[in-house]
Every structure is written in structure tokens, then in C-alpha cells.
PDB file of C-alpha atoms in Angstrom:
ATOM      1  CA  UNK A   1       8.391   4.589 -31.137  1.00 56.00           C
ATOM      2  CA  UNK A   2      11.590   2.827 -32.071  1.00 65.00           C
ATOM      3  CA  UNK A   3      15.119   3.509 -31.582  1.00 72.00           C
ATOM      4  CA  UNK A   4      18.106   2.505 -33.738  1.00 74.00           C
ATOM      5  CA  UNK A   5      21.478   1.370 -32.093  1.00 77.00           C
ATOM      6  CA  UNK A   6      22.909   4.979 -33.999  1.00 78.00           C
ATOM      7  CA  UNK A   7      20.193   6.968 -32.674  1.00 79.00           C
ATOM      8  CA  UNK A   8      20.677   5.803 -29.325  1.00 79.00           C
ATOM      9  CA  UNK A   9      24.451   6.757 -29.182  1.00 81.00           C
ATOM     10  CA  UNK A  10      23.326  10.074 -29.978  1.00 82.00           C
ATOM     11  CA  UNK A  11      21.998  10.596 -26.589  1.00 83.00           C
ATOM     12  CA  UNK A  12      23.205  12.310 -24.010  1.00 85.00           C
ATOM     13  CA  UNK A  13      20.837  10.499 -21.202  1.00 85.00           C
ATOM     14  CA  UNK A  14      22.229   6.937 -22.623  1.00 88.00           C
ATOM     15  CA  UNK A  15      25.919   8.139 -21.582  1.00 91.00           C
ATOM     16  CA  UNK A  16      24.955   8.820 -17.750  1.00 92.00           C
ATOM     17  CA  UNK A  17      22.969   5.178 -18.015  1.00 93.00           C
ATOM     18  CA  UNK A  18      26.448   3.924 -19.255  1.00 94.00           C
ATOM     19  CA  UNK A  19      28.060   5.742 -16.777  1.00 95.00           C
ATOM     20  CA  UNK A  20      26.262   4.625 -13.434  1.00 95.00           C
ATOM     21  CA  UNK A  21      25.474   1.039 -15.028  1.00 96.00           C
ATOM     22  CA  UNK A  22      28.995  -0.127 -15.432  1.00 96.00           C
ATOM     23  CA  UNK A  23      29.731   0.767 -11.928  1.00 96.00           C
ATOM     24  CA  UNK A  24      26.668  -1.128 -10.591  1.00 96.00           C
ATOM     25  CA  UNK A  25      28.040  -4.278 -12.718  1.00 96.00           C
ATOM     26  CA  UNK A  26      31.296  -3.905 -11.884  1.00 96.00           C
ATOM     27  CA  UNK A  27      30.473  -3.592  -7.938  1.00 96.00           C
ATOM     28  CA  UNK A  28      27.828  -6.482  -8.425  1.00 96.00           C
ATOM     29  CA  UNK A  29      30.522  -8.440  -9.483  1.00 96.00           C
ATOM     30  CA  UNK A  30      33.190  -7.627  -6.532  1.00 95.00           C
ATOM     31  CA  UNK A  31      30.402  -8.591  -4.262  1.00 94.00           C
ATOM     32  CA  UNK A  32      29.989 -11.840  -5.942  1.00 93.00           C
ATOM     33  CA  UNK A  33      33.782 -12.870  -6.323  1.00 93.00           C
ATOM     34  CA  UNK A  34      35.914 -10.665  -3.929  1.00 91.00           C
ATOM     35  CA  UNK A  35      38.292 -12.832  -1.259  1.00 89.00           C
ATOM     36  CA  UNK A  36      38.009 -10.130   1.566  1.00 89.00           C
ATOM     37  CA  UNK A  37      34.470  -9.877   3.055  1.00 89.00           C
ATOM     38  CA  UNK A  38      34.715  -6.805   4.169  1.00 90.00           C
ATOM     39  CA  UNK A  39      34.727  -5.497   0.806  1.00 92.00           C
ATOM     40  CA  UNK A  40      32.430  -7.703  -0.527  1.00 92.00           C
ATOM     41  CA  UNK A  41      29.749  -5.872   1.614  1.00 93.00           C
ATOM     42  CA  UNK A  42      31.675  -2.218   1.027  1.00 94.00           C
ATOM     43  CA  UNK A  43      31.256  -2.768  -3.045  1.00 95.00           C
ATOM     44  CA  UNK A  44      27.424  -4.085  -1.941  1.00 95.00           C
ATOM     45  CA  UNK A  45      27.378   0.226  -1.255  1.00 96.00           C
ATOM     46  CA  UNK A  46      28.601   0.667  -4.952  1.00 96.00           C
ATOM     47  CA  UNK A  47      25.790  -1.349  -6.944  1.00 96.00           C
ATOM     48  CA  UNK A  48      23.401   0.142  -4.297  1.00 96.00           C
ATOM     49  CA  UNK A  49      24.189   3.807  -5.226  1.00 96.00           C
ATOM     50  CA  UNK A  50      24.063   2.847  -9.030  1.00 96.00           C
ATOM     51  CA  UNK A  51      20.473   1.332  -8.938  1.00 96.00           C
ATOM     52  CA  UNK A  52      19.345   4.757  -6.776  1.00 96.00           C
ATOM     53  CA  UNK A  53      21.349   6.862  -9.022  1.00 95.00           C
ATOM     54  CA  UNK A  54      19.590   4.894 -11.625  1.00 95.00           C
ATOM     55  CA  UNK A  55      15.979   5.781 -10.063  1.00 94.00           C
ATOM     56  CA  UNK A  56      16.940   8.981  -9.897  1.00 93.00           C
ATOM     57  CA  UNK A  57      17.477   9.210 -13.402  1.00 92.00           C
ATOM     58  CA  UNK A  58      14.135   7.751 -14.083  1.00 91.00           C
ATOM     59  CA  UNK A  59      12.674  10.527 -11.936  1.00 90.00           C
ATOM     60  CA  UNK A  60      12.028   8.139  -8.884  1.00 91.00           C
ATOM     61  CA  UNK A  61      13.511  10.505  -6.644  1.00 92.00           C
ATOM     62  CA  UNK A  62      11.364   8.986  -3.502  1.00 94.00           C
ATOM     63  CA  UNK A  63      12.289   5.487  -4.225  1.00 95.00           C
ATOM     64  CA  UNK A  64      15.835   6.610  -4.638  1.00 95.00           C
ATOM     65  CA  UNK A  65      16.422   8.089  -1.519  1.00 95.00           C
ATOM     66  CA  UNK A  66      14.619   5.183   0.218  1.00 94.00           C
ATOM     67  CA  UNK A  67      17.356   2.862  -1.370  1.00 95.00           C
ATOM     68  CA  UNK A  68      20.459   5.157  -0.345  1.00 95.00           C
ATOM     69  CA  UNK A  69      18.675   5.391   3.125  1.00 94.00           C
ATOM     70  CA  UNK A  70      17.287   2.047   3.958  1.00 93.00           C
ATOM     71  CA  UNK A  71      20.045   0.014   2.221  1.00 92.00           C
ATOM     72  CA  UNK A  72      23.159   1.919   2.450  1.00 92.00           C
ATOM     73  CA  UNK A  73      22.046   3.584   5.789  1.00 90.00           C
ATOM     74  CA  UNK A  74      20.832   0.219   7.453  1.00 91.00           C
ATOM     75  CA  UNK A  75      21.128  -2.742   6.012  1.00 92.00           C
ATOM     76  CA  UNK A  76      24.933  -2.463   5.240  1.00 94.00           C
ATOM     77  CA  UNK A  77      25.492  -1.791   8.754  1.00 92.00           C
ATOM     78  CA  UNK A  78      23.577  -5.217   9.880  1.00 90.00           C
ATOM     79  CA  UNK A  79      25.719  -7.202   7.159  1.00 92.00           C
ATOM     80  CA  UNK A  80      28.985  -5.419   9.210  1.00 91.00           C
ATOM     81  CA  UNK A  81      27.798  -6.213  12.219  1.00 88.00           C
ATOM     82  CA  UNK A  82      27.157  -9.976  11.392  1.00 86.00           C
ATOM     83  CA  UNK A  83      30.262 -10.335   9.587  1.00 87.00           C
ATOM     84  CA  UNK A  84      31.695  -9.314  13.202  1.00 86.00           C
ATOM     85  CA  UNK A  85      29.872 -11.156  14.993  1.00 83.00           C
ATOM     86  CA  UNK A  86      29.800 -14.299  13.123  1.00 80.00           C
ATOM     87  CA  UNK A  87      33.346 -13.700  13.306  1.00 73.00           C
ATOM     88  CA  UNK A  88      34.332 -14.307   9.309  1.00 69.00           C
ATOM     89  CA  UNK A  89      37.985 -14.181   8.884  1.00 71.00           C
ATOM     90  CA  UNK A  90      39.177 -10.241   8.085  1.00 70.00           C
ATOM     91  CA  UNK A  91      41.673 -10.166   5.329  1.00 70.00           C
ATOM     92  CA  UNK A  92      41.697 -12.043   2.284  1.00 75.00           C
ATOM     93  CA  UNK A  93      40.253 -15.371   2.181  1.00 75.00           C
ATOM     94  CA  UNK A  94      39.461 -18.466  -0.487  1.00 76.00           C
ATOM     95  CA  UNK A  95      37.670 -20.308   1.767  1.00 78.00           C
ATOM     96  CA  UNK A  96      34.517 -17.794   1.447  1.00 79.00           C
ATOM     97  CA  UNK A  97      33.851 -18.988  -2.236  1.00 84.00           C
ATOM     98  CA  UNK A  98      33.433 -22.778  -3.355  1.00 84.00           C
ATOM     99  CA  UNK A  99      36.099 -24.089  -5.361  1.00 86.00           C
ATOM    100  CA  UNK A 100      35.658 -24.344  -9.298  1.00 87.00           C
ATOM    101  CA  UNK A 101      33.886 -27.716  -9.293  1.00 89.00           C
ATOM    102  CA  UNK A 102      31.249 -25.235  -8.310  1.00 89.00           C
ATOM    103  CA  UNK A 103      31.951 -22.275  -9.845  1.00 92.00           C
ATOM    104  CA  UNK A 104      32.198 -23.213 -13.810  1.00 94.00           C
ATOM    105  CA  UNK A 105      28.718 -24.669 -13.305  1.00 94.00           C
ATOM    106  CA  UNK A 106      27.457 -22.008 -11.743  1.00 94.00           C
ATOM    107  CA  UNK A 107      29.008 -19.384 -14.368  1.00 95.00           C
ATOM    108  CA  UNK A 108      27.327 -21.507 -17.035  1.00 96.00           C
ATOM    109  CA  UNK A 109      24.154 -21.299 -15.571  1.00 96.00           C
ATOM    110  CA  UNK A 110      24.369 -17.783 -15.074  1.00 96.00           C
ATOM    111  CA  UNK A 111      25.132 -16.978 -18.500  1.00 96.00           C
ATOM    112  CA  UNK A 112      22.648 -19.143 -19.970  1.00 97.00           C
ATOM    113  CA  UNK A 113      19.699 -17.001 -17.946  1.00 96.00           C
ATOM    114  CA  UNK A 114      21.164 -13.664 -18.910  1.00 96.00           C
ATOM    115  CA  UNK A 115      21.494 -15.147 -22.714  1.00 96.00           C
ATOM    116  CA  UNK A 116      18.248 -16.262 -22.905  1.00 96.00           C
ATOM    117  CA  UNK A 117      16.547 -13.961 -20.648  1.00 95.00           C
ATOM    118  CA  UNK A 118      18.538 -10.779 -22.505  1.00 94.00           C
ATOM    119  CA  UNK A 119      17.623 -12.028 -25.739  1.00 94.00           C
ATOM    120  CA  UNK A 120      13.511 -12.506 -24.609  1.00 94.00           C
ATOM    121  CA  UNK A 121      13.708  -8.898 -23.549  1.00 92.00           C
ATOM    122  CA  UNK A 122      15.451  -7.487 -27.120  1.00 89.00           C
ATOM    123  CA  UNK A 123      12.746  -9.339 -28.805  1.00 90.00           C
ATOM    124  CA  UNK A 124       9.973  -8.547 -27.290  1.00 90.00           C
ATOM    125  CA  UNK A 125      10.945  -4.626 -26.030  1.00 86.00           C
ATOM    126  CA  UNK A 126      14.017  -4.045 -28.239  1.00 80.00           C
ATOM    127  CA  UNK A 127      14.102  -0.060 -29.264  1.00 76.00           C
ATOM    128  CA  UNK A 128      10.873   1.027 -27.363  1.00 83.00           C
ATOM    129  CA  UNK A 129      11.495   4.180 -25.892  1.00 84.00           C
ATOM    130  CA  UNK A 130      11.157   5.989 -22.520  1.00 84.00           C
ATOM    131  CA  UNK A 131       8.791   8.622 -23.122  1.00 80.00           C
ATOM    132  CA  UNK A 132      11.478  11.845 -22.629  1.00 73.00           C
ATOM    133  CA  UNK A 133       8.863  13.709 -21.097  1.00 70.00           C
ATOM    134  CA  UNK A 134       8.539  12.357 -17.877  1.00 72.00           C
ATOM    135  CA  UNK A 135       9.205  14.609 -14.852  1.00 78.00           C
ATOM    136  CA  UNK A 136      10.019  12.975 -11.757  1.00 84.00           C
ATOM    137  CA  UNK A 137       7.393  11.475  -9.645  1.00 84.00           C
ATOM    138  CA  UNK A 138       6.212  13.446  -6.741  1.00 89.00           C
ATOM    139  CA  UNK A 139       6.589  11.961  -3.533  1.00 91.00           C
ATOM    140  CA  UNK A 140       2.675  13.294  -2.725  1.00 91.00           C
ATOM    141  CA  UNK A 141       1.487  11.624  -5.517  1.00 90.00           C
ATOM    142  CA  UNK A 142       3.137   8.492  -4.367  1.00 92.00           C
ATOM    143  CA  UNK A 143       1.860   9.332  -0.519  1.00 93.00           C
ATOM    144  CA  UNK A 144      -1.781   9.464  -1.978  1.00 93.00           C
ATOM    145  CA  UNK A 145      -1.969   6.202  -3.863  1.00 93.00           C
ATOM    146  CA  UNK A 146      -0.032   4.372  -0.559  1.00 93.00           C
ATOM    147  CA  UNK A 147      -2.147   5.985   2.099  1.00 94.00           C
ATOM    148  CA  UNK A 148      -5.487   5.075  -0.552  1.00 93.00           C
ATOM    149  CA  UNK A 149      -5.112   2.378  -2.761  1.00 92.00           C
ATOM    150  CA  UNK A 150      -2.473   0.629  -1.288  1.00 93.00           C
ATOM    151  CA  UNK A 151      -3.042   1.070   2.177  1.00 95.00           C
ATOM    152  CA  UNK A 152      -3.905  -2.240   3.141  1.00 95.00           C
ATOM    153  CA  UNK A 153      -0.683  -4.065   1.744  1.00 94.00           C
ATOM    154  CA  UNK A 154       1.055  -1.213   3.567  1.00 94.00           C
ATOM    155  CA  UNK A 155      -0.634  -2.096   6.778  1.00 95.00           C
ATOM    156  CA  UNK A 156       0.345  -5.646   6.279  1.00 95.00           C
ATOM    157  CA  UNK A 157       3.990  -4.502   5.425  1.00 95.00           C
ATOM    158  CA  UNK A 158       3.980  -2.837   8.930  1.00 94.00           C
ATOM    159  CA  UNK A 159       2.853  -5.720  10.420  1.00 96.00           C
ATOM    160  CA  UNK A 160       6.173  -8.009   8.533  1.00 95.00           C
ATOM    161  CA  UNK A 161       8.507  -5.424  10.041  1.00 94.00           C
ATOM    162  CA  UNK A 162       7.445  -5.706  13.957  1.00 95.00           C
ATOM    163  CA  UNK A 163       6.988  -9.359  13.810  1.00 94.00           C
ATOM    164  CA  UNK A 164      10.979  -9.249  12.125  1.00 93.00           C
ATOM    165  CA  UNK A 165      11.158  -7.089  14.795  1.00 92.00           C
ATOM    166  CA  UNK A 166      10.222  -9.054  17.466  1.00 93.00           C
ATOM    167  CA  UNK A 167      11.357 -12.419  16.035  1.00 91.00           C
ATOM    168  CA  UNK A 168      14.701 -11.089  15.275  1.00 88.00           C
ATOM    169  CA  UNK A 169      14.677 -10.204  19.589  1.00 88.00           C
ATOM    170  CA  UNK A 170      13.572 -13.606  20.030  1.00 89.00           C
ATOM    171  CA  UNK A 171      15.683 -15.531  18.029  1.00 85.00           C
ATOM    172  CA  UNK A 172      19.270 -13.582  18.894  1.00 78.00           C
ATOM    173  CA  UNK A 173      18.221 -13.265  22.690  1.00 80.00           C
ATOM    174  CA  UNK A 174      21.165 -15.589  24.637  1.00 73.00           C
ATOM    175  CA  UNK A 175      18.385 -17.971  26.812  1.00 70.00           C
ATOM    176  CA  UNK A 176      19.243 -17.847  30.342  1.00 66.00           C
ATOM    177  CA  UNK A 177      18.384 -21.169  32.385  1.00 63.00           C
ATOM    178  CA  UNK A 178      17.589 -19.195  35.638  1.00 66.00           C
ATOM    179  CA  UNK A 179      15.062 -17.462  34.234  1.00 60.00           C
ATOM    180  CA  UNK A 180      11.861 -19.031  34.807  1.00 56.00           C
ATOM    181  CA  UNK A 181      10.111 -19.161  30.882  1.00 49.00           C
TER     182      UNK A 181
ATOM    183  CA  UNK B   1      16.627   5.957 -23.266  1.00 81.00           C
ATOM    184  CA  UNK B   2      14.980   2.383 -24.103  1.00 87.00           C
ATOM    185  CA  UNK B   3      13.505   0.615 -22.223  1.00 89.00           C
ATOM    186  CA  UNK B   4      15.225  -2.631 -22.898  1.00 90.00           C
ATOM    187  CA  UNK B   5      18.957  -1.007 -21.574  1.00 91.00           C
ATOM    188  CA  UNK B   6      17.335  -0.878 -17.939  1.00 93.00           C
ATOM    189  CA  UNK B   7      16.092  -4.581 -18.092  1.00 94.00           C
ATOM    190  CA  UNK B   8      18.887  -6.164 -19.694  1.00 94.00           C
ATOM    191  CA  UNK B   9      20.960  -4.546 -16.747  1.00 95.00           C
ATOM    192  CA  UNK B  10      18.203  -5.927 -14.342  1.00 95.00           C
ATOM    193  CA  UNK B  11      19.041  -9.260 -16.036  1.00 96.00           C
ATOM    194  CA  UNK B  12      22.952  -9.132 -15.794  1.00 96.00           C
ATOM    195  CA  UNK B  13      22.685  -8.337 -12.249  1.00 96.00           C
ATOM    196  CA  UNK B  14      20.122 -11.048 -11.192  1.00 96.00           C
ATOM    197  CA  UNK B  15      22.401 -13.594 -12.972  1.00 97.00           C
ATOM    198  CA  UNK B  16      25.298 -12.097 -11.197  1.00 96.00           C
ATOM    199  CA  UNK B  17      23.445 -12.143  -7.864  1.00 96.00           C
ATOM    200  CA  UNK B  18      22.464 -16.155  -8.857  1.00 96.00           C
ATOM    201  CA  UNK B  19      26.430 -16.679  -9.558  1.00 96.00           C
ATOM    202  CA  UNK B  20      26.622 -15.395  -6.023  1.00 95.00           C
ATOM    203  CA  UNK B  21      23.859 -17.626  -4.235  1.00 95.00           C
ATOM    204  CA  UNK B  22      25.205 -20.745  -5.859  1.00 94.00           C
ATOM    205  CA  UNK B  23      29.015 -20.185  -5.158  1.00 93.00           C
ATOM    206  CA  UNK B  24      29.589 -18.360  -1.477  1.00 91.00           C
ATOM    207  CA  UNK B  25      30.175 -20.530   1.478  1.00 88.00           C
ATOM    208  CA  UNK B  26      29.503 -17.897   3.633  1.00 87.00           C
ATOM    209  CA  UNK B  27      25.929 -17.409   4.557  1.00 88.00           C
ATOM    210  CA  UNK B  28      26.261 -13.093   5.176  1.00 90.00           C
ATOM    211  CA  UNK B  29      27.551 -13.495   1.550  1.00 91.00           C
ATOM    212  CA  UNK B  30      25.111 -15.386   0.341  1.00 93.00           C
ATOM    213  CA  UNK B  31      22.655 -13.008   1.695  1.00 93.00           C
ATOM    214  CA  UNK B  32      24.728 -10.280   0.016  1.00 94.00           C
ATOM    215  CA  UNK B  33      24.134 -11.640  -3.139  1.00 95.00           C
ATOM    216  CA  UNK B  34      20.098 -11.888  -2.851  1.00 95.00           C
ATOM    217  CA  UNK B  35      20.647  -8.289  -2.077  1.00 94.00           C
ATOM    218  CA  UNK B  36      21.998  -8.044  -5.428  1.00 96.00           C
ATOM    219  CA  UNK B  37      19.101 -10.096  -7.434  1.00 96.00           C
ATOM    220  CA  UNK B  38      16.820  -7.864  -5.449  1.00 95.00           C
ATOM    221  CA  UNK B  39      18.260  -4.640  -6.733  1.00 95.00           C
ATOM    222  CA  UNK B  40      17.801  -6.144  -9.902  1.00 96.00           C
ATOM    223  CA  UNK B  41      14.202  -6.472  -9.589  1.00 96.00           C
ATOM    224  CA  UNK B  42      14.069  -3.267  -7.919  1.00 96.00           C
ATOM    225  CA  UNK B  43      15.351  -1.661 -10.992  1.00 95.00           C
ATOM    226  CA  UNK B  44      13.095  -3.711 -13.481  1.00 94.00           C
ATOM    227  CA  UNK B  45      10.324  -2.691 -11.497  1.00 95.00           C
ATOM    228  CA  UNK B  46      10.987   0.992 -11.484  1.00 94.00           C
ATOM    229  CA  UNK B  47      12.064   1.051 -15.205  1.00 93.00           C
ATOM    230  CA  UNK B  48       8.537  -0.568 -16.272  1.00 93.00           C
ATOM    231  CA  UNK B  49       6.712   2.045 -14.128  1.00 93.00           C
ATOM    232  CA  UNK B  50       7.833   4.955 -15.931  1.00 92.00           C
ATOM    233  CA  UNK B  51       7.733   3.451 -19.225  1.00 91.00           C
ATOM    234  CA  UNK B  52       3.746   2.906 -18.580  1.00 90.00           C
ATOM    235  CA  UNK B  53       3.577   6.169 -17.120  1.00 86.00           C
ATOM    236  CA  UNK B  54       1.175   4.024 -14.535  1.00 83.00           C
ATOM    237  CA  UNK B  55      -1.400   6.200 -12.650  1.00 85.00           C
ATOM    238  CA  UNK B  56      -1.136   4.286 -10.025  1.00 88.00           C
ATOM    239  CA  UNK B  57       2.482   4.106  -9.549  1.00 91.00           C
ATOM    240  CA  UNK B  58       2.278   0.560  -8.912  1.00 92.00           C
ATOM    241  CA  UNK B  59       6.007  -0.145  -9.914  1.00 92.00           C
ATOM    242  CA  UNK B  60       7.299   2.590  -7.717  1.00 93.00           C
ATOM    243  CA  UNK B  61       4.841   1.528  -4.537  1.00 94.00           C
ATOM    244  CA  UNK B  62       5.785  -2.395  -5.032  1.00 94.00           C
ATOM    245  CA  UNK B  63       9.597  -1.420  -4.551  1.00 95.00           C
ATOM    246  CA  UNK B  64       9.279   0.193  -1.910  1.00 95.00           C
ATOM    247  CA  UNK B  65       7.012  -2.937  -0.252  1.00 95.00           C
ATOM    248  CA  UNK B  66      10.449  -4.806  -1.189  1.00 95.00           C
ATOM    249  CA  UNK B  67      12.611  -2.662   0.057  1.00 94.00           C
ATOM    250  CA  UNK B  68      10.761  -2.929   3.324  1.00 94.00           C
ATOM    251  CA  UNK B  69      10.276  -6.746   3.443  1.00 94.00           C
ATOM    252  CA  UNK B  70      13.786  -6.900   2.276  1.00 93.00           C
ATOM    253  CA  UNK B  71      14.575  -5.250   5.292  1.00 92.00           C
ATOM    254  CA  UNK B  72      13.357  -7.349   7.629  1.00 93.00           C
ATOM    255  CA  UNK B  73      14.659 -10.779   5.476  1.00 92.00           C
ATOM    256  CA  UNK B  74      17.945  -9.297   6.664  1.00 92.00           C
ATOM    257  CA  UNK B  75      17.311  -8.316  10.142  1.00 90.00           C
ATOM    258  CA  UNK B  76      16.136 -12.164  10.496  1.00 92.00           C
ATOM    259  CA  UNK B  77      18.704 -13.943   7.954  1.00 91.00           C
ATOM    260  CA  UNK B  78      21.496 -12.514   9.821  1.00 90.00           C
ATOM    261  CA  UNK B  79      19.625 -13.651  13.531  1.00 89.00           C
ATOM    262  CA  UNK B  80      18.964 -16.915  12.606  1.00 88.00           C
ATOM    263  CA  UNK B  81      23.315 -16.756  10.997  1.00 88.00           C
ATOM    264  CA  UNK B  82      24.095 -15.603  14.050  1.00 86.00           C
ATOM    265  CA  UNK B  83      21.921 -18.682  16.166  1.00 86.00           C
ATOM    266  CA  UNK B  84      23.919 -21.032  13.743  1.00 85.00           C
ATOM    267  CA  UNK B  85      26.877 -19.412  14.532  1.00 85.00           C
ATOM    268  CA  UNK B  86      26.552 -19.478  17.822  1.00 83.00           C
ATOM    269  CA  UNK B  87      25.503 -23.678  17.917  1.00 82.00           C
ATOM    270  CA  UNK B  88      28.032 -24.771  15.306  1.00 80.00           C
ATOM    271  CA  UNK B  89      30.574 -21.605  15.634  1.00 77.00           C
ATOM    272  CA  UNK B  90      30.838 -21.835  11.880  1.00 76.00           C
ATOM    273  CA  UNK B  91      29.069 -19.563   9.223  1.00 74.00           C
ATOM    274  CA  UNK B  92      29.480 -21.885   6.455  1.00 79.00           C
ATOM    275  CA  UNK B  93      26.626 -22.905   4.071  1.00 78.00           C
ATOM    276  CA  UNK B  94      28.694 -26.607   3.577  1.00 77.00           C
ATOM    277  CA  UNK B  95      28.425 -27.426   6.952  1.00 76.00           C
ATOM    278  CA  UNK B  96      24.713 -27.179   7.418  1.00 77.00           C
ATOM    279  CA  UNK B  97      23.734 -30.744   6.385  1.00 77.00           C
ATOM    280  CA  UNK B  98      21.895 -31.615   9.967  1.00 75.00           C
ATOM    281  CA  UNK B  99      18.240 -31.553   7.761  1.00 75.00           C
ATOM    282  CA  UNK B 100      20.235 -33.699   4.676  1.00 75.00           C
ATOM    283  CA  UNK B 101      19.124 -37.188   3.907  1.00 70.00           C
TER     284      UNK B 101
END
């Protein structure tokens, strides 16, 4: 099933994908270039909603929500919290980007892996279609293949987040030198 | 919808994540921006699962696994930032060149 570039401005579905895509660029972007980093992490929130809102489009509705809750609800706050900690200057700074010695390589290299990357993908999937017909996944079907088929990397995953857990404890913990070990 | 549009937006933000990595000083930012390349695998991921209409929903269950261990890459990135921090009162990426040769 192929697509033409005319047939594909003729759907509706392609305009919300335009829609929530250029957002999640354009906020990818801030967060790689802005001077304040403060918003660098706020427009982190931006590209974050676009790739749920994104899921959600593709009718992974579970997934989604995990992003907007375990991202935006948890991990932004630990990047605020170690900005304030760490205490990075507030305000608007050049000092948290290298200068352009650095940064015209590292544009280069950039757009040589999107160019070459992009153009791999148009070859080899250009015009194949998303079947329409897909309803979104539901979360129970997703529950039974975790809880059967995937259960032991699941396990394992529980495991990674108690030892990040506990290392995280260990490792931020100030070590008092009264305190016998 | 094709599937190429979702992957060759995968592939503009890993590349902007990678512009990111290789041009913050600061190490939350730098963090920030692995964030970003991991969205964009995130999204590959999710867009190749419904386009193989997998039975398993292997795409789906493997982003959430990253989401998790994602997770806890921050929790200890931003500990061991913040033992750095707290050594060298600096968070900056340059100044880390104790293990250089």
C-alpha cells in the first residue's frame, strides 16, 4: 500500500501529525540551544507532550499517559531540582553551551545523520502506510503480554529501579565522619 | 499516515538530541538532551508497533522498559552531578578531565 506526496496532503490525520510534530521539533530544539536553563528543561515539557500526544494518535493511549506521567510528572521535577541544587546560574547564560569551535562541527554532524539516516528510511519505507484501522491498544491487552510473556524482563526492570533507588541514597547521602561505617 | 513521517521525526529529534550531547557544558543539560534522543526512540518504537500490528505488542512493552530504566538513568545521573558538584562545586562537562591522559 503506497502513498503519494498528493494523497497524503489529503489527509486529515497527516495535519494533526504536522500539528503536534512541529511543536516537538521546535521544543527539541529550545532544549538544545536555549541560554536560560530553566527553560531549557520547561521546553523539555513541550517535546514530551508532542511524542505522548503523538502515541496517542497512534492509539498508544497506555504508553502515552506513562510518558505525560513519568516524564512530565517526575523526571522534570528531578532535572529542577538538580538545576537548584547544582546551583546553575538562573537567567540567561552563554556559558551553558560550548562556543562555535564546537558547535559548527557538531551541527555538521548532526545533519549528516539525519541526511543519511532520513534518506535510508524514504528508501526503504517511503509511502507505506499505517493501516487506518487500528483502534487503540488496550491497556489489558498490554497488562497480559507484560504480566506473561514479558514478565521476566519486567522483574528485572523492578530490580534496575530499587538498586537506582538505593544507589541514588547512597551516592547523594552527605558521609558523616562520626558515624562509625 | 505513513509510516516513514513518524521515523523521519524520530530521526530529526535524535540528531537534535546528538547536537545537544556534543555542545552543552552543563551536565543536567546534557542529560536533557539524551532525554530528547530517547523520546526519539520512544517514538520510533511505538510507530513500528502499530504499523506491524504486533501481537505481542513488543514495541509498546519495550518503551515502557525505557521509560522505566530511563527513569532511574536520571535519578542516578543527576546523584552522581550532584557528588561532582559537591567535590568540584562546578557542573561543567569541561572541567571533568581528572580520568584524561
Amino acid at each position: 500500500m503506497h502513498v503519494s506526496f498528493e494523497q497524503w496532503l489529503t489527509e486529515v490525520a497527516n495535519y494533526v501529525f504536522l500539528a503536534l510534530a512541529i511543536p516537538t521539533l521546535v521544543g527539541a530544539w529550545m532544549v538544545v540551544t536555549s541560554t536560560n536553563i530553566v527553560r531549557a528543561v520547561l521546553y523539555l515539557v513541550v517535546t514530551l507532550a508532542g511524542s505522548a500526544a503523538l502515541f496517542i494518535m497512534l492509539g498508544a493511549e497506555f504508553v502515552g499517559w506513562t510518558v505525560v506521567l513519568v516524564y512530565i510528572g517526575a523526571v522534570i521535577i528531578l532535572f529542577l531540582i538538580g538545576i537548584m541544587i547544582t546551583r546553575a546560574p538562573l537567567g540567561s547564560h552563554e556559558e551553558l553551551s560550548h562556543p562555535a569551535t564546537v558547535k559548527i562541527p557538531a551541527a555538521l554532524l548532526s545533519i549528516v545523520l539525519f541526511t543519511v539516516v532520513a534518506w535510508a528510511v524514504a528508501d526503504a519505507f517511503g509511502g507505506l502506510i499505517i493501516p487506518p484501522d487500528v483502534g487503540a491498544t488496550r491497556t489489558g491487552q498490554l497488562a497480559e503480554v507484560i504480566f506473561q510473556r514479558f514478565v521476566i524482563p519486567f522483574e528485572v526492570v523492578s530490580l534496575v529501579l530499587l538498586s537506582a533507588l538505593v544507589g541514588g541514597i547512597a551516592l547523594a547521602r552527605k558521609d558523616d565522619p562520626e558515624e562509625p561505617a | 499516515m505513513t509510516i516513514a513521517q513518524f521515523v523521519i521525526l524520530g530521526t530529526a529529534l535524535f540528531s537534535i538530541g546528538l547536537y545537544g550531547v556534543i555542545t552543552r557544558r552543563n551536565a543536567v543539560l546534557v542529560l536533557a538532551s539524551v532525554e530528547v534522543m530517547l523520546a526519539a526512540v520512544n517514538i520510533n518504537l511505538v510507530a513500528f508497533d502499530v504499523y506491524l500490528a504486533d501481537q505481542l505488542y513488543a514495541g509498546q512493552i519495550f518503551t515502557l522498559f525505557i521509560i522505566a530504566v530511563a527513569a532511574a538513568e536520571v535519578g542516578i545521573g543527576l546523584a552522581i552531578i550532584l557528588m561532582i558538584f559537591r567535590n568540584r562545586h562546578d557542573a561543567d562537562v569541561d572541567e571533568l578531565d581528572l580520568m584524561r591522559y
